[in-house]
């Protein structure tokens, strides 16, 4: 045997080496490639899926662009109607402070009529002198508070704005025989306001001031409670919608309460309503409780809608 090997070694050595290389190649191919049958099944499935797909017609892209444009315009129009204010955070705060002061001092006259003596005089029983004085006081207050809210300490700026709005509405409520039991319009328990929470706080104050102003003007007997969040979530400037709820309880005759509801449901500037609880006749001893009066609790919200906020749908799909 040894003699045969020695004689034919030069022949068998390359044959055996080639066989070894072949076996190594076969093993490598099986390791790094899929099973042929599994690969064939996958190819078949993908071919079936491909055949089932439809090529969009040439006008599909244009129609989708039109739909996107219509959707964007709808969101912008919706936000313009729903937002109490818009713009940068500073602009939102200043405009909301203007709304609160206008409700308290000018008795809720529309913004475009805030400098018109005849228009304001209608809210002052036709007295042009009282209207002119109110317009001047309102203009000074807006200028003062705008400066404080833009550059001052947010806690101090909000406290001073709240004091002025509360003082005006409290005096008016006393003259109108409306029992205003909500101390500082429900904001008395707030311990501090930061720059991040200033937007929500001032928007809530403006909303409450609008409701209380309407209650005074339309003959509501009592505002028995205003609840605001003791700790406010400021939300993120990147959120599509930010919402800050408040709760107001009113007591009075049905027609007067209906006028307040008409204010918050006005389609020109609607207020999001989360809940309306009609409790019927108020409990005995309740502020404003008289024969024929009802008690209503409104759950309403200040809202900011930001049409250009990223929806991040791609990130949701990846999850």
XYZ file of C-alpha atoms in Angstrom:
319
model
C 0.000 0.000 0.000
C 2.797 2.308 0.925
C 4.445 1.450 -2.354
C 1.253 2.309 -4.273
C 0.939 5.601 -2.403
C 4.493 6.513 -3.136
C 4.005 5.632 -6.797
C 0.710 7.537 -7.307
C 1.174 10.301 -4.735
C 1.638 12.962 -7.344
C -1.779 12.007 -8.765
C -3.822 11.626 -5.575
C -2.528 14.689 -3.763
C -4.144 17.300 -6.091
C -7.295 15.133 -6.365
C -7.740 15.048 -2.602
C -6.985 18.752 -2.267
C -9.579 19.571 -4.934
C -12.169 17.375 -3.225
C -11.549 19.163 0.076
C -11.917 22.574 -1.535
C -15.142 21.430 -3.193
C -16.605 20.214 0.104
C -15.638 23.469 1.853
C -17.303 25.446 -0.928
C -20.518 23.387 -0.665
C -20.634 23.911 3.101
C -20.041 27.679 2.719
C -22.785 28.003 0.122
C -25.299 26.274 2.400
C -24.246 28.433 5.367
C -24.498 31.852 3.706
C -27.471 31.258 1.396
C -31.130 30.487 2.072
C -32.660 27.129 1.657
C -33.557 26.881 -2.060
C -37.112 25.786 -1.322
C -37.681 28.599 1.212
C -36.196 31.089 -1.223
C -38.499 29.859 -3.974
C -41.565 30.239 -1.701
C -40.552 33.780 -0.752
C -40.004 34.767 -4.346
C -43.441 33.361 -5.203
C -45.098 35.351 -2.421
C -43.406 38.583 -3.482
C -44.375 37.951 -7.093
C -48.020 37.490 -6.056
C -47.908 40.701 -4.005
C -46.348 42.611 -6.877
C -49.000 41.401 -9.327
C -51.747 42.518 -6.908
C -50.363 46.068 -6.675
C -51.987 48.746 -8.791
C -50.117 51.468 -10.581
C -51.711 54.827 -9.660
C -53.184 56.813 -12.481
C -51.307 59.955 -13.546
C -53.712 62.298 -11.705
C -53.464 60.588 -8.320
C -50.538 62.655 -7.081
C -52.279 65.900 -7.994
C -55.464 64.868 -6.186
C -53.499 63.937 -3.060
C -51.790 67.333 -3.115
C -55.190 69.026 -3.352
C -56.486 66.997 -0.425
C -53.419 67.903 1.646
C -53.880 71.590 0.830
C -57.574 71.454 1.763
C -56.744 69.692 5.026
C -54.063 72.274 5.882
C -56.404 75.169 5.149
C -59.118 73.536 7.249
C -56.794 73.155 10.240
C -55.655 76.780 9.915
C -59.248 78.038 9.731
C -60.215 75.850 12.686
C -57.313 77.130 14.774
C -58.126 80.752 13.909
C -61.678 80.274 15.212
C -60.759 78.251 18.272
C -57.636 79.998 19.509
C -58.106 82.826 21.967
C -54.794 84.168 20.686
C -52.137 83.178 18.195
C -48.503 83.864 17.411
C -45.403 83.476 19.542
C -45.804 82.708 23.267
C -45.233 86.379 24.106
C -47.845 87.497 21.557
C -50.326 84.937 22.878
C -49.851 86.127 26.475
C -50.187 89.826 25.599
C -53.292 89.257 23.485
C -54.893 87.089 26.175
C -54.175 89.771 28.794
C -55.848 92.264 26.470
C -58.909 89.969 26.296
C -59.085 89.705 30.090
C -58.811 93.464 30.604
C -61.303 94.202 27.837
C -63.831 91.837 29.414
C -63.320 93.364 32.862
C -63.027 97.080 32.008
C -64.877 97.489 28.699
C -67.541 94.914 29.582
C -66.712 92.516 26.795
C -66.966 94.899 23.860
C -65.510 93.282 20.685
C -61.823 93.909 20.075
C -62.429 95.916 16.895
C -64.698 98.312 18.843
C -62.420 98.778 21.861
C -61.560 102.372 20.889
C -65.040 103.368 19.732
C -66.813 105.567 22.304
C -70.330 104.910 20.883
C -69.767 101.143 20.845
C -68.389 101.091 24.397
C -71.101 103.484 25.578
C -73.706 100.826 24.748
C -72.208 98.704 27.540
C -72.354 101.701 29.927
C -76.062 102.423 29.552
C -75.364 104.882 26.746
C -73.081 107.100 28.855
C -70.300 108.417 26.545
C -68.382 110.037 29.402
C -68.151 106.764 31.327
C -67.223 104.970 28.097
C -64.404 107.401 27.315
C -62.971 107.089 30.824
C -63.145 103.305 30.581
C -61.348 103.298 27.222
C -58.503 105.403 28.650
C -58.218 103.197 31.734
C -58.222 100.090 29.554
C -55.510 101.490 27.233
C -53.251 102.320 30.196
C -53.789 98.905 31.742
C -53.021 97.081 28.495
C -49.782 99.013 28.032
C -48.675 98.468 31.635
C -49.404 94.748 31.717
C -47.980 94.103 28.249
C -44.623 95.421 29.443
C -44.709 93.365 32.624
C -45.723 90.153 30.866
C -43.050 90.495 28.189
C -40.068 91.395 30.326
C -40.914 91.029 33.998
C -41.045 88.192 36.457
C -43.900 85.913 35.258
C -45.246 85.306 38.757
C -45.365 89.024 39.591
C -46.741 89.938 36.161
C -49.568 87.418 36.418
C -50.405 88.406 40.005
C -50.731 92.073 39.065
C -52.866 91.257 36.014
C -55.080 89.025 38.151
C -55.464 91.751 40.805
C -56.603 94.318 38.239
C -59.057 91.982 36.490
C -60.409 90.690 39.824
C -60.846 94.214 41.219
C -62.796 95.414 38.181
C -65.094 92.378 38.063
C -65.670 92.370 41.835
C -66.810 96.028 41.797
C -69.077 95.400 38.825
C -70.519 92.259 40.448
C -71.375 94.192 43.628
C -73.129 96.892 41.631
C -75.075 94.292 39.642
C -76.033 92.347 42.786
C -74.189 89.260 41.562
C -72.668 87.146 44.313
C -69.098 86.440 43.231
C -67.961 83.727 45.634
C -64.932 82.606 43.619
C -62.043 84.308 45.410
C -59.732 85.939 42.870
C -61.718 84.190 40.140
C -60.483 80.810 41.373
C -56.788 81.670 40.971
C -56.161 82.478 44.639
C -54.739 79.038 45.420
C -52.032 79.152 42.752
C -48.625 79.260 44.405
C -46.508 80.328 41.461
C -46.443 80.980 37.729
C -43.402 80.224 35.601
C -42.571 81.410 32.125
C -43.614 77.969 30.822
C -47.067 78.047 32.492
C -47.737 81.751 31.883
C -49.473 81.121 28.547
C -52.009 78.668 30.009
C -52.637 80.780 33.102
C -53.315 84.014 31.207
C -55.509 82.228 28.651
C -57.542 80.693 31.498
C -57.854 84.085 33.183
C -59.117 85.643 29.957
C -61.659 82.824 29.517
C -62.959 83.114 33.100
C -63.117 86.915 32.770
C -65.253 86.562 29.625
C -67.692 84.220 31.375
C -67.946 86.346 34.530
C -68.388 89.528 32.477
C -71.243 87.891 30.557
C -72.786 86.658 33.825
C -72.745 90.196 35.240
C -74.205 91.784 32.111
C -76.964 89.233 31.594
C -78.340 88.989 35.121
C -76.859 85.777 36.534
C -77.459 85.700 40.307
C -74.191 84.117 41.448
C -70.874 82.675 40.351
C -70.435 80.160 43.139
C -67.256 78.432 42.053
C -64.348 78.645 39.624
C -61.879 75.757 39.523
C -58.541 75.907 37.762
C -55.700 73.407 37.865
C -53.468 73.951 40.885
C -50.577 72.485 38.884
C -50.640 73.382 35.206
C -49.138 71.219 32.480
C -47.659 73.742 30.036
C -47.575 71.271 27.168
C -45.027 71.548 24.373
C -44.769 74.136 21.591
C -44.535 71.117 19.275
C -47.994 69.815 20.273
C -50.764 70.181 17.691
C -53.285 70.938 20.454
C -52.714 72.241 23.971
C -55.695 72.450 26.321
C -56.153 73.981 29.783
C -59.580 73.269 31.356
C -61.496 75.328 33.917
C -64.827 74.768 35.641
C -67.353 77.503 36.412
C -70.575 77.092 38.424
C -73.356 79.624 37.838
C -76.712 80.145 39.542
C -79.503 82.214 38.071
C -82.649 82.318 35.951
C -82.640 80.143 32.858
C -82.663 83.028 30.327
C -79.574 84.568 31.942
C -77.706 81.257 31.922
C -78.684 80.746 28.295
C -77.055 84.064 27.386
C -73.798 82.883 28.955
C -74.037 79.599 27.037
C -74.643 81.596 23.857
C -71.337 83.376 24.505
C -69.255 80.215 24.827
C -70.976 78.553 21.855
C -70.723 81.575 19.547
C -69.464 80.091 16.241
C -67.307 83.180 15.648
C -65.214 82.374 18.744
C -66.336 79.033 20.168
C -65.072 77.713 23.478
C -64.438 73.954 23.814
C -66.982 72.553 26.287
C -66.106 69.282 27.980
C -69.178 69.104 30.211
C -72.404 70.929 31.033
C -74.023 69.697 34.248
C -77.465 71.059 35.011
C -78.098 70.361 38.670
C -81.585 71.820 38.797
C -82.609 74.048 41.642
C -79.609 74.989 43.810
C -79.415 73.675 47.349
C -81.035 75.729 50.100
C -78.583 78.292 51.401
C -76.557 78.249 48.198
C -75.457 81.672 46.933
C -78.037 83.081 44.529
C -80.568 80.363 45.380
C -84.044 81.726 44.685
C -87.275 80.373 43.375
C -87.015 79.544 39.698
C -83.220 79.603 39.632
C -81.077 76.748 38.370
C -77.460 75.848 38.917
C -75.193 74.993 35.988
C -71.570 73.872 35.990
C -69.626 74.493 32.787
C -66.469 72.552 31.988
C -64.693 74.735 29.425
C -61.149 74.975 28.123
C -58.601 77.376 26.763
C -57.057 75.832 23.671
C -54.113 76.533 21.401
C -54.095 74.795 18.013
C -50.799 74.992 16.135
C -51.320 74.035 12.469
C -47.598 73.855 11.722
C -46.842 71.417 14.564
C -45.179 68.215 13.273
C -47.432 65.171 13.563
C -44.462 62.766 13.383
C -46.534 60.092 11.664
C -43.394 58.454 10.308
C -42.176 57.883 13.859
C -45.502 56.303 14.786
C -45.273 53.961 11.793
C -41.769 52.890 12.803
C -43.018 51.889 16.243
